[in-house]
mmCIF file of C-alpha atoms and ligand atoms in Angstrom:
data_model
loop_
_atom_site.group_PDB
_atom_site.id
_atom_site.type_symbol
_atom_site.label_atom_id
_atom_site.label_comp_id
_atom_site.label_asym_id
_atom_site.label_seq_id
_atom_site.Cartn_x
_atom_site.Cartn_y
_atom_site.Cartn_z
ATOM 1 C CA UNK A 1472 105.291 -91.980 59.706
ATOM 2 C CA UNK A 1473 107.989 -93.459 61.784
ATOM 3 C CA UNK A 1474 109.017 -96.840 61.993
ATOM 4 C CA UNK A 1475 112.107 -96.825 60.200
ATOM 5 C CA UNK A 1476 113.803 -99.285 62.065
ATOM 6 C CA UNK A 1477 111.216 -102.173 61.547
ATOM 7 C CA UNK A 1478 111.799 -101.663 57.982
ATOM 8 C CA UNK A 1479 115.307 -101.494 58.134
ATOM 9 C CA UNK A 1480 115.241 -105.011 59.948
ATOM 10 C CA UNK A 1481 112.512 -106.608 57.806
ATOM 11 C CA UNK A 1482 114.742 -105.399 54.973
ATOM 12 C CA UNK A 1483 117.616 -107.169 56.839
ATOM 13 C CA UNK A 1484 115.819 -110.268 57.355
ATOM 14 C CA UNK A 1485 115.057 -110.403 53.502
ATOM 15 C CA UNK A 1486 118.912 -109.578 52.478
ATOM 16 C CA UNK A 1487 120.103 -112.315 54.457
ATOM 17 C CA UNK A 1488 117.589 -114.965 53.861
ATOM 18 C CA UNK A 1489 118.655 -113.972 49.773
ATOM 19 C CA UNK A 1490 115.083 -113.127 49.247
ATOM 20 C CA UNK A 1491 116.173 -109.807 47.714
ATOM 21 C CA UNK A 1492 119.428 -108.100 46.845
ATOM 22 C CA UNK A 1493 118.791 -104.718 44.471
ATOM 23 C CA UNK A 1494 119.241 -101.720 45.148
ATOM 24 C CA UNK A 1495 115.820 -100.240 43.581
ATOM 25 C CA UNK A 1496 113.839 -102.832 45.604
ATOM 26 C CA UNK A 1497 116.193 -102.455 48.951
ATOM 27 C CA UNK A 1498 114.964 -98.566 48.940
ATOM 28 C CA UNK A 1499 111.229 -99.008 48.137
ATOM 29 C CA UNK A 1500 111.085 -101.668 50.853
ATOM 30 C CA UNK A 1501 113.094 -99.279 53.037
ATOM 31 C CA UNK A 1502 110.521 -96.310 51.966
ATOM 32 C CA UNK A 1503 107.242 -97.730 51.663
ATOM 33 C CA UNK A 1504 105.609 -97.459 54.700
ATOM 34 C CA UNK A 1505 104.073 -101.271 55.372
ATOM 35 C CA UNK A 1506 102.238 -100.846 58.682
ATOM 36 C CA UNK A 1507 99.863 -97.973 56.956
ATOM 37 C CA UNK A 1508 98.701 -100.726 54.773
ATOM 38 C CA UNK A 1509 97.372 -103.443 57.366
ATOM 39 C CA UNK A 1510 94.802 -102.905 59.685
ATOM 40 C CA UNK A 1511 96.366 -102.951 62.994
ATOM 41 C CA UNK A 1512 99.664 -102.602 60.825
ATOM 42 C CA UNK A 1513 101.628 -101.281 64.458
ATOM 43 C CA UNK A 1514 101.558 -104.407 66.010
ATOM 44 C CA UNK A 1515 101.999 -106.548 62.600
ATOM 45 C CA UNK A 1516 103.553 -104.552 59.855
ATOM 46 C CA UNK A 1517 106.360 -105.773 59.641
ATOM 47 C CA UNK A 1518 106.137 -109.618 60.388
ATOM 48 C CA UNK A 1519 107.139 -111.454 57.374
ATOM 49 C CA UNK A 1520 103.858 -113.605 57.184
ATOM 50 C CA UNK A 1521 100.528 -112.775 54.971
ATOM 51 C CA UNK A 1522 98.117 -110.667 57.005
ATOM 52 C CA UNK A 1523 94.346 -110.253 57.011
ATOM 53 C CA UNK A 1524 93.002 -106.750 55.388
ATOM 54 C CA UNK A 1525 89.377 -107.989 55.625
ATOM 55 C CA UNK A 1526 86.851 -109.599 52.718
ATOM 56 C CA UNK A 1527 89.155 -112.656 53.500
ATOM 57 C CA UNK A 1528 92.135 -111.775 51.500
ATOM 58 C CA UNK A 1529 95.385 -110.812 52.278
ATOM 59 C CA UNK A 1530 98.438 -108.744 52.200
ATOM 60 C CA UNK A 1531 101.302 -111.096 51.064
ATOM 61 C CA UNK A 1532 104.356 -111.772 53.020
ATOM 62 C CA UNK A 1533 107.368 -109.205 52.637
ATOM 63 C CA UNK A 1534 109.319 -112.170 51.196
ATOM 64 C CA UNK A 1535 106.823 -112.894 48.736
ATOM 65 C CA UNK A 1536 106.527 -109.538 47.158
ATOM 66 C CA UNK A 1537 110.150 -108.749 47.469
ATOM 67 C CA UNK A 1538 110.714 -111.867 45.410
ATOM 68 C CA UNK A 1539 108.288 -110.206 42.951
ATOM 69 C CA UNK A 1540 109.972 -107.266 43.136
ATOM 70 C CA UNK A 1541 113.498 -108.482 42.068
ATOM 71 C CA UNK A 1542 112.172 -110.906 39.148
ATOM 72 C CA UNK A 1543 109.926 -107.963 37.485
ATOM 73 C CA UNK A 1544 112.831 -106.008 37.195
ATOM 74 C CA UNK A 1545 111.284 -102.558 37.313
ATOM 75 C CA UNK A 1546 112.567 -99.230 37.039
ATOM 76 C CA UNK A 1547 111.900 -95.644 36.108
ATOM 77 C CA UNK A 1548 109.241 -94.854 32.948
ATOM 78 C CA UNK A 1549 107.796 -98.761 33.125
ATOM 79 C CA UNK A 1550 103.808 -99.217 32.775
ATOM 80 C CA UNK A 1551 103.080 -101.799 35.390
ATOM 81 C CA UNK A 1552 99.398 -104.244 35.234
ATOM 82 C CA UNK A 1553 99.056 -105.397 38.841
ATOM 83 C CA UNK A 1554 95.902 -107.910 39.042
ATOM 84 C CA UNK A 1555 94.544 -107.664 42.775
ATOM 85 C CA UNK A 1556 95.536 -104.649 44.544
ATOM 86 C CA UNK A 1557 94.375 -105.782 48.100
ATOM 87 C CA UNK A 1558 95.920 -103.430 50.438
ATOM 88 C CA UNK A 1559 97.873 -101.496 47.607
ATOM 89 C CA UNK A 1560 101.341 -102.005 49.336
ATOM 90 C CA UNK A 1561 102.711 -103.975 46.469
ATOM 91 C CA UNK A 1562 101.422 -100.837 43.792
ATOM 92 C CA UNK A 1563 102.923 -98.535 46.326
ATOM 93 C CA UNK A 1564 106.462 -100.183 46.014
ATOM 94 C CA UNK A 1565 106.111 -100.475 42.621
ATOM 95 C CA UNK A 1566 105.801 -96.748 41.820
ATOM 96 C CA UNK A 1567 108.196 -96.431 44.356
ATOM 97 C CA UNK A 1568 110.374 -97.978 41.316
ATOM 98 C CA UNK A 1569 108.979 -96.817 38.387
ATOM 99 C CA UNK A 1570 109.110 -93.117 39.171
ATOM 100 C CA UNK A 1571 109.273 -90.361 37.870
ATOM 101 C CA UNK A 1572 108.134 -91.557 34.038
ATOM 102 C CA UNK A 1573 106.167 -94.433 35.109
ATOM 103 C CA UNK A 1574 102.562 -95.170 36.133
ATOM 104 C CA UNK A 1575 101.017 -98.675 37.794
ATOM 105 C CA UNK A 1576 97.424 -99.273 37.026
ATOM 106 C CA UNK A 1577 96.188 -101.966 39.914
ATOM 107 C CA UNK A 1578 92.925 -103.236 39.309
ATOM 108 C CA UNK A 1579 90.746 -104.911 42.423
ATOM 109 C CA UNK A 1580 87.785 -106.857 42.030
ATOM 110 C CA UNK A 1581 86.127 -106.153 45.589
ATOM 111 C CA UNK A 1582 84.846 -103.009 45.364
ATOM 112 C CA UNK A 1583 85.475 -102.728 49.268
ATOM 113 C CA UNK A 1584 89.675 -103.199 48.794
ATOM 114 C CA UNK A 1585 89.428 -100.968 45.442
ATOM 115 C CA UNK A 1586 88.461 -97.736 47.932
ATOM 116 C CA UNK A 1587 91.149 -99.516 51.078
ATOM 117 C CA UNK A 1588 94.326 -99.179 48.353
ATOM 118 C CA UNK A 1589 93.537 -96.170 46.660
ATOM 119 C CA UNK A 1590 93.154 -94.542 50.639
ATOM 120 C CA UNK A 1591 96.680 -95.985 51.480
ATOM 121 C CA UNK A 1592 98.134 -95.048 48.396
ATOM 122 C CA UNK A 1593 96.917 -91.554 48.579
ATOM 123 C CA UNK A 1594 97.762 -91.571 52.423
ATOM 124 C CA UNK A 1595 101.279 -92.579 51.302
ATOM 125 C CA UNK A 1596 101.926 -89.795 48.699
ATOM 126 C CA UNK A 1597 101.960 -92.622 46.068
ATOM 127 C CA UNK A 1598 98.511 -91.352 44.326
ATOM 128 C CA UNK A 1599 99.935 -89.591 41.436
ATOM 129 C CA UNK A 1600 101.966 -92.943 40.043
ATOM 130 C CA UNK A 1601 99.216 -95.646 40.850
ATOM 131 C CA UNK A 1602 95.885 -95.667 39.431
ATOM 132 C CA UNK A 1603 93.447 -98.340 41.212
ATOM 133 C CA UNK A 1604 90.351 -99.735 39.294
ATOM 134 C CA UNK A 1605 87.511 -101.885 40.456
ATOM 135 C CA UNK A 1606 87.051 -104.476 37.953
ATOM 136 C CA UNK A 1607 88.093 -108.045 36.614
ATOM 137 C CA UNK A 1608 91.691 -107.828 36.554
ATOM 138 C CA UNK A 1609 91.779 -111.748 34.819
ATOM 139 C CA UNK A 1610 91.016 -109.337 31.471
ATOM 140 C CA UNK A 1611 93.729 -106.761 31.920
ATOM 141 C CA UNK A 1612 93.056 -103.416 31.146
ATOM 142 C CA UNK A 1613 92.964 -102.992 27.491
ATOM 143 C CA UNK A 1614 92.117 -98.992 27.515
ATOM 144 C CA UNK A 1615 95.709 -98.603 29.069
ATOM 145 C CA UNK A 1616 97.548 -101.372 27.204
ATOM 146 C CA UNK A 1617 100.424 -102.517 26.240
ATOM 147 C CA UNK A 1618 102.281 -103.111 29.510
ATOM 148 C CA UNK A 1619 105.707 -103.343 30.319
ATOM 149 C CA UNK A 1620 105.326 -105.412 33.099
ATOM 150 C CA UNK A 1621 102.357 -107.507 34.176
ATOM 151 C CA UNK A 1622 101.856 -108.663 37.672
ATOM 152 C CA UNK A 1623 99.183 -110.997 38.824
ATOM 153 C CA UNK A 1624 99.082 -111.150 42.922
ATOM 154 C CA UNK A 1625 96.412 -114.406 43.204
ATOM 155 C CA UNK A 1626 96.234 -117.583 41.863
ATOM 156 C CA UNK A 1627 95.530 -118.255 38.028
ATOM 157 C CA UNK A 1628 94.056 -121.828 36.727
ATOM 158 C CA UNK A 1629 96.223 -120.867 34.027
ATOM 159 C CA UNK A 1630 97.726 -117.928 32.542
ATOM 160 C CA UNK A 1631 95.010 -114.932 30.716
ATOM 161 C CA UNK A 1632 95.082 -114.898 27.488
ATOM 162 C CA UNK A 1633 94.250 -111.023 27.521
ATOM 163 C CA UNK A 1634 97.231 -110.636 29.613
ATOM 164 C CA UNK A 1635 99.758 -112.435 27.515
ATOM 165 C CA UNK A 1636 98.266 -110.068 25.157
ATOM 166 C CA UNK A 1637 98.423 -107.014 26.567
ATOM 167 C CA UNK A 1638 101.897 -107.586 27.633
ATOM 168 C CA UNK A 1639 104.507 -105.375 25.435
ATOM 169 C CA UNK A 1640 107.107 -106.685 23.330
ATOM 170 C CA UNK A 1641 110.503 -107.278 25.646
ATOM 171 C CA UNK A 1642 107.786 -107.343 28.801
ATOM 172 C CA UNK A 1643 108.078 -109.598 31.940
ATOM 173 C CA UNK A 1644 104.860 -110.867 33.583
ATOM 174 C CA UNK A 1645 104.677 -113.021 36.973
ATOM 175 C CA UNK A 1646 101.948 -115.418 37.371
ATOM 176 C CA UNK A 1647 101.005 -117.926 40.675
ATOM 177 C CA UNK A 1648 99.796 -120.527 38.034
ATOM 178 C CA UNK A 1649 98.026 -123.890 39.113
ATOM 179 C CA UNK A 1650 95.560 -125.419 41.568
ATOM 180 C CA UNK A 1651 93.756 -123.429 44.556
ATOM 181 C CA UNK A 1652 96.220 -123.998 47.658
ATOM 182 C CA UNK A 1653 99.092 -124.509 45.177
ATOM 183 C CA UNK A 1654 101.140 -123.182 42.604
ATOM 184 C CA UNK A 1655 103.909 -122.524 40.433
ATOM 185 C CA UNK A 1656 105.303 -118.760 40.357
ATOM 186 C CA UNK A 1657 105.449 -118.353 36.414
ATOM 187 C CA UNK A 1658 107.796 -116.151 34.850
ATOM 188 C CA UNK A 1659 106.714 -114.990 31.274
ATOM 189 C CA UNK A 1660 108.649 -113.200 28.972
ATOM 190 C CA UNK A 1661 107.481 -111.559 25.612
ATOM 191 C CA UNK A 1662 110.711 -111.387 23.578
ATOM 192 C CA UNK A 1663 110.878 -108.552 20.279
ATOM 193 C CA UNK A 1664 109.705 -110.792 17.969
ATOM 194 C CA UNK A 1665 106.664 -111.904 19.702
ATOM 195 C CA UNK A 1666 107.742 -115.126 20.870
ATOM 196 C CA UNK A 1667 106.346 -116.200 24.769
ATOM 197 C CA UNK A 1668 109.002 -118.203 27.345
ATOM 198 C CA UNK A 1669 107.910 -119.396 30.566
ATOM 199 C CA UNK A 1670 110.018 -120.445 33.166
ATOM 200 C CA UNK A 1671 109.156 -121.703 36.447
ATOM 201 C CA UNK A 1672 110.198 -119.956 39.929
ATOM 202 C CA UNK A 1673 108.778 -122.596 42.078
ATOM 203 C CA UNK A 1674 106.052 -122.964 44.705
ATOM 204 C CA UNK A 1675 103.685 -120.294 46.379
ATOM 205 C CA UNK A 1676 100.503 -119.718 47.914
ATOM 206 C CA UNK A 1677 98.100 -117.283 46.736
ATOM 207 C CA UNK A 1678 94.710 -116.483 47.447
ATOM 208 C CA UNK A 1679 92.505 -117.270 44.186
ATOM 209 C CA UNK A 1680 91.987 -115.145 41.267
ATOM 210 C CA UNK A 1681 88.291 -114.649 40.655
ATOM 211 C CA UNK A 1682 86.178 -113.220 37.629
ATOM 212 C CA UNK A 1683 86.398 -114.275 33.813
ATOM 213 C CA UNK A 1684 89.722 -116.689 34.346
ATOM 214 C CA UNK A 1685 89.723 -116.932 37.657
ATOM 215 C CA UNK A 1686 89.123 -120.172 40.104
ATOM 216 C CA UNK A 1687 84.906 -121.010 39.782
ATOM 217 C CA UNK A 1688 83.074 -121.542 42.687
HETATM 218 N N1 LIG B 482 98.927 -107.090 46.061
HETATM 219 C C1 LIG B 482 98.143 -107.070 47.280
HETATM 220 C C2 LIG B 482 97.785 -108.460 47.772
HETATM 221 C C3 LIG B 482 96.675 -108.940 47.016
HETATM 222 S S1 LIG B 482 95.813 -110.377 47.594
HETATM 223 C C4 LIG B 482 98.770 -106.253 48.376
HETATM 224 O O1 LIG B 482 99.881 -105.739 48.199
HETATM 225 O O2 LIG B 482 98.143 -106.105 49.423
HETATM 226 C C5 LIG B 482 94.983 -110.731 46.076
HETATM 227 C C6 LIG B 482 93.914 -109.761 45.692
HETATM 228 O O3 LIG B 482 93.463 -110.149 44.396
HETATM 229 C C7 LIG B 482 92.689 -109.768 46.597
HETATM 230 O O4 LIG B 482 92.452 -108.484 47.078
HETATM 231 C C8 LIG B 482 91.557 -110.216 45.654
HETATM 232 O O5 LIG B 482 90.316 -109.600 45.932
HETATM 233 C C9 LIG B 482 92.094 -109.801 44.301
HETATM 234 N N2 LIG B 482 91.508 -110.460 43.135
HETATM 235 C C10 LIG B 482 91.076 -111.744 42.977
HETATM 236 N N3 LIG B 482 90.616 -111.951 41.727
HETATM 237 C C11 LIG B 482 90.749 -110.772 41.058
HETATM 238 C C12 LIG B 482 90.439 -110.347 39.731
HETATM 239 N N4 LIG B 482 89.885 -111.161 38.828
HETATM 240 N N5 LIG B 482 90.709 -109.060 39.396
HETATM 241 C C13 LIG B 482 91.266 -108.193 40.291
HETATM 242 N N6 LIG B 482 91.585 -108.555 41.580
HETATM 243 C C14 LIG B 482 91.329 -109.823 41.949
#
């Protein structure tokens, strides 16, 4: 696979900038090999900037998805939700996390970038803890519910219901909530007794989430 020194300075780059600082999400960044996931991923693998991976969406920035990384707080036996699997690096670092006892279910709504992650997660050796779907993610997944942790990689108008419901009981989910070219990461936290918090990370830019609760038009 190679390339173990791009990662090692991308992983650099996102210590010192404070965009991550765990252990569990130093070595999946350090592991997961990026430039298999991005179409001419030799030359731009590991640039810390969105890329294209075709049907106009995109692989999000290292920053962004180590930022994910730290606030879902994963580790080994969690039952991850991922909403748009795109390229399937995120999924891969995931299970990178959540292994051995854990599984990720990633569902994609083009059909096209459903088969593209499940052939670079199965490429990667990461097939036997991620399980891709083609479907409407905005619903969740309610044959493989409750989640521990929920992750949503485009932008909500608002937050799914069906995903604050299918979210367990002490579960974290991350949501880009708001307008089109704008929004607010949301934190969401379902606490033992049932109750929902939100807090609000700040800005980001995500492409929109389509289907039942997605963007229209
Ligand atoms: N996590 C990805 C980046 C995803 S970009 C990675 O690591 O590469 C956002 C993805 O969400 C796009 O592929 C888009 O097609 C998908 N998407 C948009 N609406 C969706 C929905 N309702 N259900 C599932 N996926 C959706």
């Amino acid at each position: 696979m190679g390339y173990e020194l791009e990662r090692r300075r991308m992983v650099d780059h996102l210590l010192s900038s404070g965009y991550i600082r765990s252990k569990p999400v130093i070595d999946a960044m350090l592991s997961v090999p990026r430039h298999e996931f991005i179409p001419e991923g030799e030359r731009y693998g590991y640039v810390d900037s969105p890329q294209g991976i075709g049907c106009d969406q995109t692989i999000s920035a290292p920053h962004m998805v180590g930022i994910m990384l730290e606030l879902l707080e994963l580790g080994g036996g969690l039952r991850v939700l991922e909403v748009g699997a795109g390229s399937g690096y995120h999924a891969a670092c995931m299970a990178h996390m959540v292994r051995p006892g854990g599984h990720v279910y990633s569902v994609e709504y083009v059909r096209e970038l459903a088969n593209l992650a499940r052939r670079n997660i199965e490429r990667t050796g990461y097939a036997k803890w991620v399980t891709v779907l083609h479907g409407d993610g905005s619903e969740g997944l309610k044959g493989h519910a409750p989640f521990s942790r929920i992750i949503v990689t485009c932008a909500a108008p608002s937050i799914p219901p069906p995903l604050v419901e299918q979210l367990d009981k002490g579960g974290i989910m991350l949501v880009p909530s708001g307008g089109r070219w704008l929004q607010d990461l949301l934190i969401v936290r379902k606490k033992n007794d049932g109750e929902i918090t939100k807090e609000d990370w700040g800005g980001c830019v995500f492409v929109p989430l389509r289907g039942r609760f997605g963007h229209t038009g």
